[in-house]
């Protein structure tokens, strides 16, 4: 399926902010992906998330879900790494229009869910304050917690994807102290910056596999086969 996110979904890019002027619902749920430079891991995660949501829900605005990214040492205004663009294209996701940005307080304040590439990124987000602890996870940590949640206890999609997303974050936060990672490395997505394309592909596969159960839980719709 061709994703309807090209030039229409919300994330990093030229359109950022403009959709608020085009009638974006005030009631929204923001997902913020965080890595270091915001040119490799978090752009891949942002655009794969947007692509998966469009694939499951069909609506280019996904019922109020907003997907963004930033970097703790973000390359403000930088283009996505070419290998990251290639990986996204291979998944059928749209890499166009992306510009990197540095993580700011306002991004954390507005985010309803922050998913980071590593534990260090998670710690940096939480250290910024803004009561971010209960809504900030590494991507793989959140995936592990989501797999343990009985999605039948979440609001049905008929109640709106925003209500379901908020309930999912609360449930994951409640499980965090009880469901620990088997190893410290299990929650890490390693940085492919400067690496050859095969390593980017392996990181893209990791991110794609981690996102699948998250998007399924958020939407109540499994991936198409």
XYZ file of C-alpha atoms in Angstrom:
225
model
C 0.000 0.000 0.000
C 1.278 3.458 -0.825
C 1.421 5.524 2.350
C -0.665 8.719 2.300
C 1.895 10.470 4.493
C 3.839 12.184 1.714
C 3.581 15.899 2.330
C 0.502 15.442 4.527
C 1.361 13.701 7.781
C 2.951 15.601 10.628
C 6.582 15.233 11.490
C 9.869 16.894 10.743
C 9.797 18.661 7.429
C 8.621 21.714 5.600
C 5.012 21.159 6.594
C 5.732 21.199 10.338
C 3.352 23.579 12.076
C 1.341 24.429 8.968
C -1.307 21.798 9.597
C -2.369 23.606 12.768
C -3.519 26.348 10.425
C -5.342 23.788 8.288
C -7.676 22.566 10.990
C -5.677 19.928 12.853
C -7.826 18.793 15.818
C -6.778 20.414 19.068
C -7.182 17.072 20.810
C -4.075 15.223 19.717
C -1.483 12.717 20.887
C 2.162 13.476 20.131
C 4.760 10.748 19.705
C 8.323 12.067 19.853
C 11.225 9.905 18.681
C 14.632 10.895 20.054
C 18.162 9.918 19.067
C 21.463 11.828 18.994
C 21.849 13.700 15.711
C 18.288 13.355 14.403
C 19.640 12.276 11.025
C 19.631 8.439 11.289
C 17.714 6.504 13.947
C 14.978 8.933 14.942
C 14.149 9.940 11.338
C 13.871 6.261 10.407
C 11.647 5.634 13.420
C 9.523 8.711 12.791
C 8.863 7.931 9.162
C 8.305 4.193 9.725
C 5.793 5.058 12.445
C 3.959 7.443 10.172
C 3.968 4.906 7.350
C 2.659 2.142 9.612
C -0.105 4.336 11.012
C -1.200 5.328 7.535
C -1.158 1.675 6.507
C -3.331 0.627 9.471
C -5.701 3.605 9.715
C -5.720 5.073 6.221
C -6.349 8.616 7.474
C -3.353 10.849 6.704
C -3.848 12.635 10.038
C -4.382 9.333 11.872
C -7.157 10.556 14.130
C -5.017 13.167 15.869
C -1.758 11.237 16.218
C 1.260 13.461 15.580
C 4.644 11.834 14.979
C 7.827 13.901 15.326
C 11.522 13.469 16.101
C 14.484 15.394 17.474
C 18.069 14.807 18.592
C 19.802 15.421 21.901
C 22.675 16.793 19.797
C 20.434 17.402 16.839
C 21.857 18.652 13.573
C 19.435 21.552 13.225
C 18.263 21.891 9.644
C 20.328 18.940 8.403
C 19.121 16.452 5.843
C 18.533 12.845 6.740
C 21.513 10.545 6.088
C 21.362 9.121 2.559
C 21.489 5.534 3.831
C 18.559 6.263 6.142
C 16.588 7.558 3.162
C 17.411 4.387 1.245
C 16.237 2.173 4.106
C 12.953 4.074 4.393
C 12.343 3.822 0.667
C 12.925 0.064 0.843
C 10.160 -0.165 3.446
C 7.877 1.920 1.245
C 8.005 4.886 3.626
C 8.462 8.476 2.503
C 11.815 10.083 3.444
C 11.164 13.391 1.675
C 10.988 16.840 3.269
C 12.868 15.909 6.427
C 15.028 18.385 8.338
C 16.844 17.602 11.572
C 16.258 19.517 14.761
C 17.718 19.770 18.225
C 15.645 18.528 21.148
C 14.110 21.446 23.037
C 12.075 21.739 26.206
C 8.979 22.541 24.190
C 9.211 19.213 22.343
C 9.234 17.284 25.618
C 6.483 19.405 27.146
C 4.156 18.767 24.209
C 4.914 15.046 23.832
C 2.483 12.462 25.178
C 4.926 9.625 24.465
C 8.690 9.905 24.036
C 10.481 6.911 22.509
C 14.269 7.053 22.531
C 16.935 5.041 20.752
C 18.960 4.314 23.912
C 18.852 4.450 27.689
C 21.171 7.472 27.637
C 18.705 9.350 25.466
C 15.909 8.364 27.835
C 17.898 9.680 30.793
C 18.598 12.945 28.979
C 14.916 13.473 28.210
C 13.892 12.726 31.782
C 16.595 15.048 33.132
C 14.944 17.917 31.265
C 12.050 17.676 33.716
C 8.506 18.465 32.629
C 7.215 15.306 34.373
C 8.571 13.297 31.467
C 9.462 10.147 33.402
C 6.145 8.340 33.094
C 5.894 8.945 29.339
C 9.486 8.382 28.260
C 10.790 4.941 27.270
C 13.370 3.506 24.972
C 11.671 2.154 21.863
C 12.568 -1.445 22.656
C 11.572 -1.033 26.298
C 8.155 0.240 25.250
C 7.779 -2.655 22.825
C 8.562 -5.149 25.591
C 5.995 -3.561 27.899
C 3.341 -3.314 25.193
C 3.695 -7.019 24.427
C 2.751 -7.743 28.049
C -0.409 -5.621 27.994
C -3.772 -7.252 27.376
C -5.011 -4.980 24.606
C -8.577 -6.057 25.378
C -8.286 -3.793 28.435
C -7.611 -0.746 26.238
C -10.379 1.493 24.888
C -11.662 0.246 21.529
C -10.705 2.173 18.416
C -14.312 3.335 18.203
C -13.576 5.504 21.248
C -10.788 7.196 19.314
C -7.137 6.409 18.823
C -6.113 9.197 21.228
C -7.938 7.640 24.183
C -6.436 4.272 23.301
C -2.925 5.734 23.018
C -3.141 7.472 26.388
C -4.357 4.299 28.065
C -1.520 2.330 26.458
C 1.120 4.700 27.870
C -0.411 4.519 31.346
C -0.470 0.727 31.222
C 3.145 0.552 30.041
C 4.310 2.922 32.766
C 2.572 0.789 35.394
C 4.410 -2.318 34.177
C 7.873 -0.799 33.930
C 9.093 -1.731 37.403
C 7.853 -5.300 37.043
C 9.067 -6.255 33.589
C 12.790 -5.614 33.323
C 15.029 -6.049 30.302
C 16.930 -9.350 30.146
C 20.136 -7.378 29.517
C 21.022 -3.692 29.440
C 21.744 -3.935 25.722
C 18.268 -5.295 25.010
C 16.825 -1.785 25.156
C 19.371 -0.181 22.816
C 19.188 0.724 19.138
C 22.778 1.366 18.106
C 23.877 4.340 16.039
C 24.519 3.580 12.349
C 25.923 7.056 11.619
C 28.776 6.718 9.125
C 28.200 2.973 8.692
C 27.657 1.220 5.340
C 24.191 0.525 3.999
C 23.974 -3.101 5.279
C 24.295 -1.876 8.873
C 21.641 0.774 8.252
C 19.402 -1.979 6.914
C 19.923 -4.057 10.072
C 19.027 -1.047 12.226
C 15.994 -0.375 10.048
C 14.881 -3.975 10.538
C 15.310 -3.651 14.321
C 13.249 -0.487 14.406
C 10.572 -1.933 12.122
C 10.234 -5.048 14.277
C 10.059 -2.978 17.456
C 7.424 -0.650 16.025
C 5.066 -3.339 14.719
C 3.544 -4.395 18.081
C 3.431 -0.779 19.228
C 1.456 0.387 16.206
C -0.797 -2.663 16.430
C -1.549 -1.880 20.078
C -2.108 1.807 19.328
C -4.525 1.212 16.481
C -6.013 -2.175 17.267
C -5.204 -3.108 13.655
C -2.564 -5.732 12.809
C -0.107 -5.235 9.980
C -1.325 -6.202 6.543
C 0.218 -9.335 5.120
